[in-house]
Amino acid sequence: MQLPARIIDGCAPDSGTHFREKPYGLGGIREFLRDVIALANADFDGPRYIIVGIAVDKDRHRIFRPVDSGDFGGRPDYVSLAHDHIEPAVDIRYDRAYINGQSVGCFAITGCREQPYMMRID
């Protein structure tokens, strides 16, 4: 199920939402896992999001950095990486959405009832 663009468009940077200007790429696996763990452990009720393709400036204005469709191919498969390296298991999915005609990605982390979450393997 794809996350509605209106949810992404309505998110603000807070303890439940992290905006990321660029995809993590192969070199960003550890950073991705740290971001997921931080959000999963956040004192926040409801789903948590990592939104890829939107930067936020110092005045909290959004700057869209559209994500190329090739960045959504699952290489590496970040959802599998989270399942393999984070314990207890975290419920995470990745979807693409279009906001104002621009493609962004969103990792949605839900459930988060078994805190603390931590790295299983370094």
PDB file of C-alpha atoms in Angstrom:
ATOM      1  CA  MET A   1       0.000   0.000   0.000  1.00  0.00           C
ATOM      2  CA  GLN A   2       1.442   3.328  -1.030  1.00  0.00           C
ATOM      3  CA  LEU A   3       1.674   6.125   1.533  1.00  0.00           C
ATOM      4  CA  PRO A   4      -0.569   9.013   0.453  1.00  0.00           C
ATOM      5  CA  ALA A   5       1.333  12.105  -0.679  1.00  0.00           C
ATOM      6  CA  ARG A   6      -0.872  14.251   1.572  1.00  0.00           C
ATOM      7  CA  ILE A   7       0.607  12.520   4.638  1.00  0.00           C
ATOM      8  CA  ILE A   8       4.153  13.213   3.463  1.00  0.00           C
ATOM      9  CA  ASP A   9       3.244  16.773   2.480  1.00  0.00           C
ATOM     10  CA  GLY A  10       1.724  17.350   5.934  1.00  0.00           C
ATOM     11  CA  CYS A  11       4.729  16.083   7.933  1.00  0.00           C
ATOM     12  CA  ALA A  12       6.937  18.534   9.768  1.00  0.00           C
ATOM     13  CA  PRO A  13      10.447  17.847  11.041  1.00  0.00           C
ATOM     14  CA  ASP A  14      10.009  16.583  14.608  1.00  0.00           C
ATOM     15  CA  SER A  15      10.825  13.549  16.716  1.00  0.00           C
ATOM     16  CA  GLY A  16       8.666  11.371  14.457  1.00  0.00           C
ATOM     17  CA  THR A  17       9.854  12.623  11.064  1.00  0.00           C
ATOM     18  CA  HIS A  18      13.286  12.871   9.496  1.00  0.00           C
ATOM     19  CA  PHE A  19      13.777  14.640   6.161  1.00  0.00           C
ATOM     20  CA  ARG A  20      16.659  13.501   4.011  1.00  0.00           C
ATOM     21  CA  GLU A  21      17.775  15.402   0.940  1.00  0.00           C
ATOM     22  CA  LYS A  22      19.357  12.449  -0.904  1.00  0.00           C
ATOM     23  CA  PRO A  23      18.955   8.666  -0.929  1.00  0.00           C
ATOM     24  CA  TYR A  24      21.256   6.769   1.426  1.00  0.00           C
ATOM     25  CA  GLY A  25      23.032   4.839  -1.337  1.00  0.00           C
ATOM     26  CA  LEU A  26      25.478   1.999  -0.763  1.00  0.00           C
ATOM     27  CA  GLY A  27      27.697   4.105   1.492  1.00  0.00           C
ATOM     28  CA  GLY A  28      24.844   5.121   3.782  1.00  0.00           C
ATOM     29  CA  ILE A  29      23.728   1.773   5.158  1.00  0.00           C
ATOM     30  CA  ARG A  30      24.955   2.419   8.713  1.00  0.00           C
ATOM     31  CA  GLU A  31      23.475   5.916   8.691  1.00  0.00           C
ATOM     32  CA  PHE A  32      20.156   4.469   7.532  1.00  0.00           C
ATOM     33  CA  LEU A  33      20.142   1.877  10.313  1.00  0.00           C
ATOM     34  CA  ARG A  34      21.006   4.537  12.921  1.00  0.00           C
ATOM     35  CA  ASP A  35      18.187   6.772  11.638  1.00  0.00           C
ATOM     36  CA  VAL A  36      15.664   3.916  11.827  1.00  0.00           C
ATOM     37  CA  ILE A  37      16.754   2.989  15.351  1.00  0.00           C
ATOM     38  CA  ALA A  38      16.603   6.626  16.492  1.00  0.00           C
ATOM     39  CA  LEU A  39      13.083   7.064  15.145  1.00  0.00           C
ATOM     40  CA  ALA A  40      11.893   3.684  16.448  1.00  0.00           C
ATOM     41  CA  ASN A  41      13.156   4.614  19.931  1.00  0.00           C
ATOM     42  CA  ALA A  42      11.781   8.184  19.839  1.00  0.00           C
ATOM     43  CA  ASP A  43       9.272   9.218  22.477  1.00  0.00           C
ATOM     44  CA  PHE A  44       6.564   9.695  19.889  1.00  0.00           C
ATOM     45  CA  ASP A  45       3.080   8.231  19.401  1.00  0.00           C
ATOM     46  CA  GLY A  46       2.169   7.045  15.934  1.00  0.00           C
ATOM     47  CA  PRO A  47       4.054   6.174  12.776  1.00  0.00           C
ATOM     48  CA  ARG A  48       7.502   7.586  12.166  1.00  0.00           C
ATOM     49  CA  TYR A  49       8.812   8.626   8.745  1.00  0.00           C
ATOM     50  CA  ILE A  50      12.105   9.103   6.922  1.00  0.00           C
ATOM     51  CA  ILE A  51      11.236  11.205   3.899  1.00  0.00           C
ATOM     52  CA  VAL A  52      13.839  11.121   1.123  1.00  0.00           C
ATOM     53  CA  GLY A  53      13.981  13.915  -1.444  1.00  0.00           C
ATOM     54  CA  ILE A  54      13.061  16.874   0.741  1.00  0.00           C
ATOM     55  CA  ALA A  55      15.538  19.149   2.471  1.00  0.00           C
ATOM     56  CA  VAL A  56      14.530  21.605   5.171  1.00  0.00           C
ATOM     57  CA  ASP A  57      16.370  24.923   5.487  1.00  0.00           C
ATOM     58  CA  LYS A  58      17.083  26.828   8.719  1.00  0.00           C
ATOM     59  CA  ASP A  59      13.697  28.582   8.461  1.00  0.00           C
ATOM     60  CA  ARG A  60      11.981  25.181   8.141  1.00  0.00           C
ATOM     61  CA  HIS A  61      11.062  25.744   4.480  1.00  0.00           C
ATOM     62  CA  ARG A  62      10.976  22.637   2.322  1.00  0.00           C
ATOM     63  CA  ILE A  63      13.280  22.287  -0.643  1.00  0.00           C
ATOM     64  CA  PHE A  64      12.335  19.446  -2.975  1.00  0.00           C
ATOM     65  CA  ARG A  65      15.173  17.326  -4.329  1.00  0.00           C
ATOM     66  CA  PRO A  66      13.326  14.823  -6.532  1.00  0.00           C
ATOM     67  CA  VAL A  67      14.528  11.260  -6.203  1.00  0.00           C
ATOM     68  CA  ASP A  68      15.313   9.441  -9.438  1.00  0.00           C
ATOM     69  CA  SER A  69      13.125   6.403 -10.076  1.00  0.00           C
ATOM     70  CA  GLY A  70      16.293   4.249 -10.113  1.00  0.00           C
ATOM     71  CA  ASP A  71      16.780   5.068  -6.423  1.00  0.00           C
ATOM     72  CA  PHE A  72      13.567   3.189  -5.644  1.00  0.00           C
ATOM     73  CA  GLY A  73      14.798  -0.126  -6.997  1.00  0.00           C
ATOM     74  CA  GLY A  74      15.704  -1.621  -3.641  1.00  0.00           C
ATOM     75  CA  ARG A  75      19.472  -1.760  -4.156  1.00  0.00           C
ATOM     76  CA  PRO A  76      20.329  -2.368  -1.453  1.00  0.00           C
ATOM     77  CA  ASP A  77      17.009  -3.518  -0.065  1.00  0.00           C
ATOM     78  CA  TYR A  78      16.858  -1.248   2.975  1.00  0.00           C
ATOM     79  CA  VAL A  79      13.731  -2.870   4.392  1.00  0.00           C
ATOM     80  CA  SER A  80      15.553  -6.225   4.467  1.00  0.00           C
ATOM     81  CA  LEU A  81      18.617  -4.567   5.990  1.00  0.00           C
ATOM     82  CA  ALA A  82      16.475  -3.191   8.818  1.00  0.00           C
ATOM     83  CA  HIS A  83      14.984  -6.644   9.436  1.00  0.00           C
ATOM     84  CA  ASP A  84      18.427  -8.271   9.389  1.00  0.00           C
ATOM     85  CA  HIS A  85      20.243  -5.785  11.636  1.00  0.00           C
ATOM     86  CA  ILE A  86      17.734  -4.286  14.084  1.00  0.00           C
ATOM     87  CA  GLU A  87      16.232  -6.067  17.068  1.00  0.00           C
ATOM     88  CA  PRO A  88      13.569  -6.538  18.070  1.00  0.00           C
ATOM     89  CA  ALA A  89      12.133  -6.604  14.540  1.00  0.00           C
ATOM     90  CA  VAL A  90      10.898  -3.235  13.344  1.00  0.00           C
ATOM     91  CA  ASP A  91       7.896  -2.838  11.035  1.00  0.00           C
ATOM     92  CA  ILE A  92       9.155  -0.738   8.109  1.00  0.00           C
ATOM     93  CA  ARG A  93       8.122  -0.219   4.503  1.00  0.00           C
ATOM     94  CA  TYR A  94       9.286   2.005   1.661  1.00  0.00           C
ATOM     95  CA  ASP A  95       7.006   3.769  -0.797  1.00  0.00           C
ATOM     96  CA  ARG A  96       7.306   6.396  -3.483  1.00  0.00           C
ATOM     97  CA  ALA A  97       4.971   9.363  -3.711  1.00  0.00           C
ATOM     98  CA  TYR A  98       4.573  12.387  -5.941  1.00  0.00           C
ATOM     99  CA  ILE A  99       4.232  15.808  -4.384  1.00  0.00           C
ATOM    100  CA  ASN A 100       3.694  18.715  -6.752  1.00  0.00           C
ATOM    101  CA  GLY A 101       4.805  16.397  -9.563  1.00  0.00           C
ATOM    102  CA  GLN A 102       8.108  15.581  -7.863  1.00  0.00           C
ATOM    103  CA  SER A 103       9.054  12.076  -6.789  1.00  0.00           C
ATOM    104  CA  VAL A 104       9.997  11.525  -3.132  1.00  0.00           C
ATOM    105  CA  GLY A 105      10.462   8.379  -1.089  1.00  0.00           C
ATOM    106  CA  CYS A 106       9.230   7.531   2.356  1.00  0.00           C
ATOM    107  CA  PHE A 107      10.253   4.907   4.885  1.00  0.00           C
ATOM    108  CA  ALA A 108       7.316   4.390   7.244  1.00  0.00           C
ATOM    109  CA  ILE A 109       8.153   2.840  10.612  1.00  0.00           C
ATOM    110  CA  THR A 110       5.107   1.650  12.516  1.00  0.00           C
ATOM    111  CA  GLY A 111       4.338  -0.274  15.669  1.00  0.00           C
ATOM    112  CA  CYS A 112       7.413   0.642  17.740  1.00  0.00           C
ATOM    113  CA  ARG A 113       6.019  -0.995  20.898  1.00  0.00           C
ATOM    114  CA  GLU A 114       9.063  -3.085  21.817  1.00  0.00           C
ATOM    115  CA  GLN A 115      11.591  -0.388  22.703  1.00  0.00           C
ATOM    116  CA  PRO A 116      14.486  -0.239  23.020  1.00  0.00           C
ATOM    117  CA  TYR A 117      15.510  -1.087  19.462  1.00  0.00           C
ATOM    118  CA  MET A 118      19.177  -1.725  18.841  1.00  0.00           C
ATOM    119  CA  MET A 119      21.685  -2.964  16.300  1.00  0.00           C
ATOM    120  CA  ARG A 120      21.901  -6.760  16.132  1.00  0.00           C
ATOM    121  CA  ILE A 121      25.101  -6.917  14.062  1.00  0.00           C
ATOM    122  CA  ASP A 122      27.741  -4.220  13.629  1.00  0.00           C
TER     123      ASP A 122
END
